[in-house]
């Protein structure tokens, strides 16, 4: 007689609360990038942004510019550097005036956060240049002095939130391309 014992470990995280907890825990310690993968049980990037209250400002901007649906496409493949609500709160008055909620500038800035293909934190090595959907400028990634991942002038607060159609990296600033390219 053979007895087999099977132990299963959960491999997916499906609740918004878990994603919120991950972001909150990382906010308290932004000196080191979390390189763990958070799974979202088949949710697309658009669904993650749409359901996580920490991305409500990003969601509203994407909706106002008819971009949210593209991030819900399960057949697409994207890497999104997603500014959370705190990142939007750090915008200066001049930046807010430049962006505008429904302007072409905002649409281009949102596209600057989206890169075709999947780039997990380990691929974003020092000196990596990425071409976002906004074609007039590129994104540069690098490792900071103490190992934290940076994209342009922003820190990646939470890396590798796995989605059905790519990966999300939460950043602490809204990424704005060179103003002359807008």
mmCIF file of C-alpha atoms in Angstrom:
data_model
loop_
_atom_site.group_PDB
_atom_site.id
_atom_site.type_symbol
_atom_site.label_atom_id
_atom_site.label_comp_id
_atom_site.label_asym_id
_atom_site.label_seq_id
_atom_site.Cartn_x
_atom_site.Cartn_y
_atom_site.Cartn_z
ATOM 1 C CA UNK A 1 0.000 0.000 0.000
ATOM 2 C CA UNK A 2 1.323 3.405 -0.998
ATOM 3 C CA UNK A 3 0.127 6.603 0.617
ATOM 4 C CA UNK A 4 0.682 9.856 -1.200
ATOM 5 C CA UNK A 5 0.365 13.186 0.560
ATOM 6 C CA UNK A 6 0.048 16.264 -1.600
ATOM 7 C CA UNK A 7 0.636 19.712 -0.231
ATOM 8 C CA UNK A 8 -0.502 22.612 -2.323
ATOM 9 C CA UNK A 9 0.609 26.187 -2.011
ATOM 10 C CA UNK A 10 -1.428 29.036 -3.373
ATOM 11 C CA UNK A 11 0.247 30.461 -6.454
ATOM 12 C CA UNK A 12 -2.075 33.302 -7.196
ATOM 13 C CA UNK A 13 -3.187 36.426 -5.449
ATOM 14 C CA UNK A 14 -6.566 37.627 -6.555
ATOM 15 C CA UNK A 15 -7.699 40.287 -4.157
ATOM 16 C CA UNK A 16 -7.245 43.991 -4.448
ATOM 17 C CA UNK A 17 -6.453 44.004 -0.743
ATOM 18 C CA UNK A 18 -3.340 41.891 -1.350
ATOM 19 C CA UNK A 19 -2.124 44.191 -4.091
ATOM 20 C CA UNK A 20 -2.803 47.189 -1.853
ATOM 21 C CA UNK A 21 -0.865 45.553 0.986
ATOM 22 C CA UNK A 22 2.085 44.896 -1.300
ATOM 23 C CA UNK A 23 2.138 48.520 -2.418
ATOM 24 C CA UNK A 24 1.795 49.821 1.134
ATOM 25 C CA UNK A 25 4.548 47.567 2.426
ATOM 26 C CA UNK A 26 6.840 48.666 -0.359
ATOM 27 C CA UNK A 27 6.042 52.350 0.172
ATOM 28 C CA UNK A 28 7.353 52.081 3.705
ATOM 29 C CA UNK A 29 10.637 50.751 2.372
ATOM 30 C CA UNK A 30 11.320 52.147 -1.078
ATOM 31 C CA UNK A 31 15.065 51.786 -0.804
ATOM 32 C CA UNK A 32 14.961 48.264 -2.232
ATOM 33 C CA UNK A 33 12.970 47.083 -5.217
ATOM 34 C CA UNK A 34 10.750 44.096 -4.573
ATOM 35 C CA UNK A 35 11.648 41.561 -7.211
ATOM 36 C CA UNK A 36 9.005 39.060 -6.272
ATOM 37 C CA UNK A 37 6.228 38.269 -8.674
ATOM 38 C CA UNK A 38 2.703 39.094 -7.594
ATOM 39 C CA UNK A 39 0.198 37.040 -9.540
ATOM 40 C CA UNK A 40 -3.234 38.364 -10.341
ATOM 41 C CA UNK A 41 -5.068 35.189 -11.351
ATOM 42 C CA UNK A 42 -5.550 35.902 -15.011
ATOM 43 C CA UNK A 43 -6.353 39.602 -14.700
ATOM 44 C CA UNK A 44 -5.149 41.832 -17.510
ATOM 45 C CA UNK A 45 -3.165 45.003 -16.880
ATOM 46 C CA UNK A 46 -6.308 47.020 -17.565
ATOM 47 C CA UNK A 47 -8.269 44.996 -15.011
ATOM 48 C CA UNK A 48 -5.523 45.461 -12.410
ATOM 49 C CA UNK A 49 -5.558 49.227 -12.947
ATOM 50 C CA UNK A 50 -9.360 49.306 -13.048
ATOM 51 C CA UNK A 51 -9.877 47.398 -9.779
ATOM 52 C CA UNK A 52 -6.999 48.610 -7.587
ATOM 53 C CA UNK A 53 -7.954 51.799 -5.696
ATOM 54 C CA UNK A 54 -4.265 52.820 -5.595
ATOM 55 C CA UNK A 55 -4.456 53.311 -9.378
ATOM 56 C CA UNK A 56 -7.730 55.316 -9.486
ATOM 57 C CA UNK A 57 -6.062 58.446 -10.887
ATOM 58 C CA UNK A 58 -4.246 56.417 -13.549
ATOM 59 C CA UNK A 59 -7.502 54.610 -14.371
ATOM 60 C CA UNK A 60 -9.365 57.913 -14.757
ATOM 61 C CA UNK A 61 -6.654 59.326 -17.039
ATOM 62 C CA UNK A 62 -6.588 56.162 -19.171
ATOM 63 C CA UNK A 63 -10.391 56.185 -19.480
ATOM 64 C CA UNK A 64 -10.511 59.885 -20.383
ATOM 65 C CA UNK A 65 -8.094 59.179 -23.224
ATOM 66 C CA UNK A 66 -9.653 55.906 -24.448
ATOM 67 C CA UNK A 67 -6.572 53.857 -23.535
ATOM 68 C CA UNK A 68 -7.864 51.571 -20.775
ATOM 69 C CA UNK A 69 -9.474 49.094 -23.191
ATOM 70 C CA UNK A 70 -6.139 48.476 -24.952
ATOM 71 C CA UNK A 71 -4.642 47.372 -21.617
ATOM 72 C CA UNK A 72 -7.532 44.915 -21.158
ATOM 73 C CA UNK A 73 -6.715 43.077 -24.388
ATOM 74 C CA UNK A 74 -5.682 39.540 -23.315
ATOM 75 C CA UNK A 75 -3.867 38.998 -26.622
ATOM 76 C CA UNK A 76 -1.602 42.026 -26.150
ATOM 77 C CA UNK A 77 1.755 41.987 -24.396
ATOM 78 C CA UNK A 78 2.861 45.045 -22.402
ATOM 79 C CA UNK A 79 5.094 46.279 -19.634
ATOM 80 C CA UNK A 80 3.484 49.185 -17.786
ATOM 81 C CA UNK A 81 5.278 51.542 -15.439
ATOM 82 C CA UNK A 82 2.199 52.455 -13.418
ATOM 83 C CA UNK A 83 2.245 55.599 -11.297
ATOM 84 C CA UNK A 84 0.077 55.140 -8.224
ATOM 85 C CA UNK A 85 -2.131 57.866 -6.740
ATOM 86 C CA UNK A 86 0.759 59.181 -4.636
ATOM 87 C CA UNK A 87 2.806 59.688 -7.809
ATOM 88 C CA UNK A 88 0.045 61.798 -9.355
ATOM 89 C CA UNK A 89 -0.080 63.801 -6.117
ATOM 90 C CA UNK A 90 3.589 64.750 -6.574
ATOM 91 C CA UNK A 91 2.995 66.573 -9.869
ATOM 92 C CA UNK A 92 3.825 70.271 -9.739
ATOM 93 C CA UNK A 93 1.313 72.915 -10.819
ATOM 94 C CA UNK A 94 3.326 73.460 -14.013
ATOM 95 C CA UNK A 95 3.247 69.745 -14.791
ATOM 96 C CA UNK A 96 -0.499 69.559 -14.164
ATOM 97 C CA UNK A 97 -1.026 72.543 -16.498
ATOM 98 C CA UNK A 98 1.158 70.878 -19.168
ATOM 99 C CA UNK A 99 -0.639 67.565 -18.897
ATOM 100 C CA UNK A 100 -4.305 68.572 -18.682
ATOM 101 C CA UNK A 101 -6.800 65.738 -18.056
ATOM 102 C CA UNK A 102 -8.070 65.311 -21.615
ATOM 103 C CA UNK A 103 -5.319 66.847 -23.701
ATOM 104 C CA UNK A 104 -3.204 65.190 -26.358
ATOM 105 C CA UNK A 105 -0.251 65.775 -24.003
ATOM 106 C CA UNK A 106 -1.796 63.483 -21.399
ATOM 107 C CA UNK A 107 -2.452 60.793 -23.984
ATOM 108 C CA UNK A 108 1.190 60.896 -25.086
ATOM 109 C CA UNK A 109 2.426 60.886 -21.473
ATOM 110 C CA UNK A 110 0.274 57.828 -20.713
ATOM 111 C CA UNK A 111 1.698 56.056 -23.770
ATOM 112 C CA UNK A 112 5.172 56.890 -22.408
ATOM 113 C CA UNK A 113 4.410 54.523 -19.488
ATOM 114 C CA UNK A 114 3.592 51.537 -21.751
ATOM 115 C CA UNK A 115 6.224 49.397 -23.484
ATOM 116 C CA UNK A 116 5.319 46.617 -25.931
ATOM 117 C CA UNK A 117 6.559 43.245 -24.663
ATOM 118 C CA UNK A 118 7.178 41.860 -21.200
ATOM 119 C CA UNK A 119 10.189 43.135 -19.256
ATOM 120 C CA UNK A 120 10.474 41.780 -15.736
ATOM 121 C CA UNK A 121 12.776 43.496 -13.239
ATOM 122 C CA UNK A 122 15.669 41.134 -13.966
ATOM 123 C CA UNK A 123 15.664 42.240 -17.625
ATOM 124 C CA UNK A 124 15.773 45.925 -16.758
ATOM 125 C CA UNK A 125 19.505 45.998 -16.173
ATOM 126 C CA UNK A 126 21.653 49.103 -16.041
ATOM 127 C CA UNK A 127 21.607 50.989 -19.294
ATOM 128 C CA UNK A 128 18.501 49.285 -20.720
ATOM 129 C CA UNK A 129 16.732 51.468 -23.279
ATOM 130 C CA UNK A 130 13.052 50.766 -23.936
ATOM 131 C CA UNK A 131 10.828 52.114 -26.702
ATOM 132 C CA UNK A 132 7.387 52.939 -25.275
ATOM 133 C CA UNK A 133 4.208 53.387 -27.284
ATOM 134 C CA UNK A 134 5.073 57.104 -27.301
ATOM 135 C CA UNK A 135 7.587 56.865 -30.150
ATOM 136 C CA UNK A 136 9.243 60.288 -29.834
ATOM 137 C CA UNK A 137 11.287 59.402 -26.744
ATOM 138 C CA UNK A 138 12.741 56.355 -25.000
ATOM 139 C CA UNK A 139 12.812 55.139 -21.397
ATOM 140 C CA UNK A 140 16.085 54.386 -19.632
ATOM 141 C CA UNK A 141 16.224 51.899 -16.765
ATOM 142 C CA UNK A 142 19.053 51.374 -14.317
ATOM 143 C CA UNK A 143 19.888 50.026 -10.908
ATOM 144 C CA UNK A 144 20.326 52.661 -8.225
ATOM 145 C CA UNK A 145 23.226 52.793 -5.777
ATOM 146 C CA UNK A 146 21.577 50.433 -3.302
ATOM 147 C CA UNK A 147 19.999 48.037 -5.757
ATOM 148 C CA UNK A 148 16.670 49.735 -6.295
ATOM 149 C CA UNK A 149 15.381 49.723 -9.846
ATOM 150 C CA UNK A 150 14.848 53.094 -11.503
ATOM 151 C CA UNK A 151 13.159 54.121 -14.729
ATOM 152 C CA UNK A 152 14.070 57.630 -15.809
ATOM 153 C CA UNK A 153 13.803 59.717 -12.610
ATOM 154 C CA UNK A 154 11.372 57.378 -10.824
ATOM 155 C CA UNK A 155 11.898 54.516 -8.411
ATOM 156 C CA UNK A 156 10.118 51.243 -8.987
ATOM 157 C CA UNK A 157 8.199 50.725 -5.743
ATOM 158 C CA UNK A 158 6.805 47.297 -6.576
ATOM 159 C CA UNK A 159 8.150 45.214 -9.448
ATOM 160 C CA UNK A 160 6.736 42.295 -11.397
ATOM 161 C CA UNK A 161 2.996 42.425 -10.821
ATOM 162 C CA UNK A 162 2.152 39.634 -13.251
ATOM 163 C CA UNK A 163 -0.843 40.088 -15.520
ATOM 164 C CA UNK A 164 -2.428 37.897 -18.189
ATOM 165 C CA UNK A 165 -1.110 40.274 -20.840
ATOM 166 C CA UNK A 166 2.185 41.450 -19.363
ATOM 167 C CA UNK A 167 3.682 42.929 -16.244
ATOM 168 C CA UNK A 168 3.182 46.048 -14.122
ATOM 169 C CA UNK A 169 5.902 47.904 -12.234
ATOM 170 C CA UNK A 170 4.562 50.507 -9.782
ATOM 171 C CA UNK A 171 6.561 53.757 -9.942
ATOM 172 C CA UNK A 172 6.712 56.651 -7.502
ATOM 173 C CA UNK A 173 6.496 59.420 -10.143
ATOM 174 C CA UNK A 174 4.565 60.164 -13.293
ATOM 175 C CA UNK A 175 7.048 59.756 -16.136
ATOM 176 C CA UNK A 176 7.081 62.784 -18.426
ATOM 177 C CA UNK A 177 9.003 62.699 -21.708
ATOM 178 C CA UNK A 178 11.072 65.617 -22.909
ATOM 179 C CA UNK A 179 8.562 68.479 -23.194
ATOM 180 C CA UNK A 180 9.846 69.350 -26.678
ATOM 181 C CA UNK A 181 8.716 65.931 -27.944
ATOM 182 C CA UNK A 182 5.104 66.400 -26.849
#
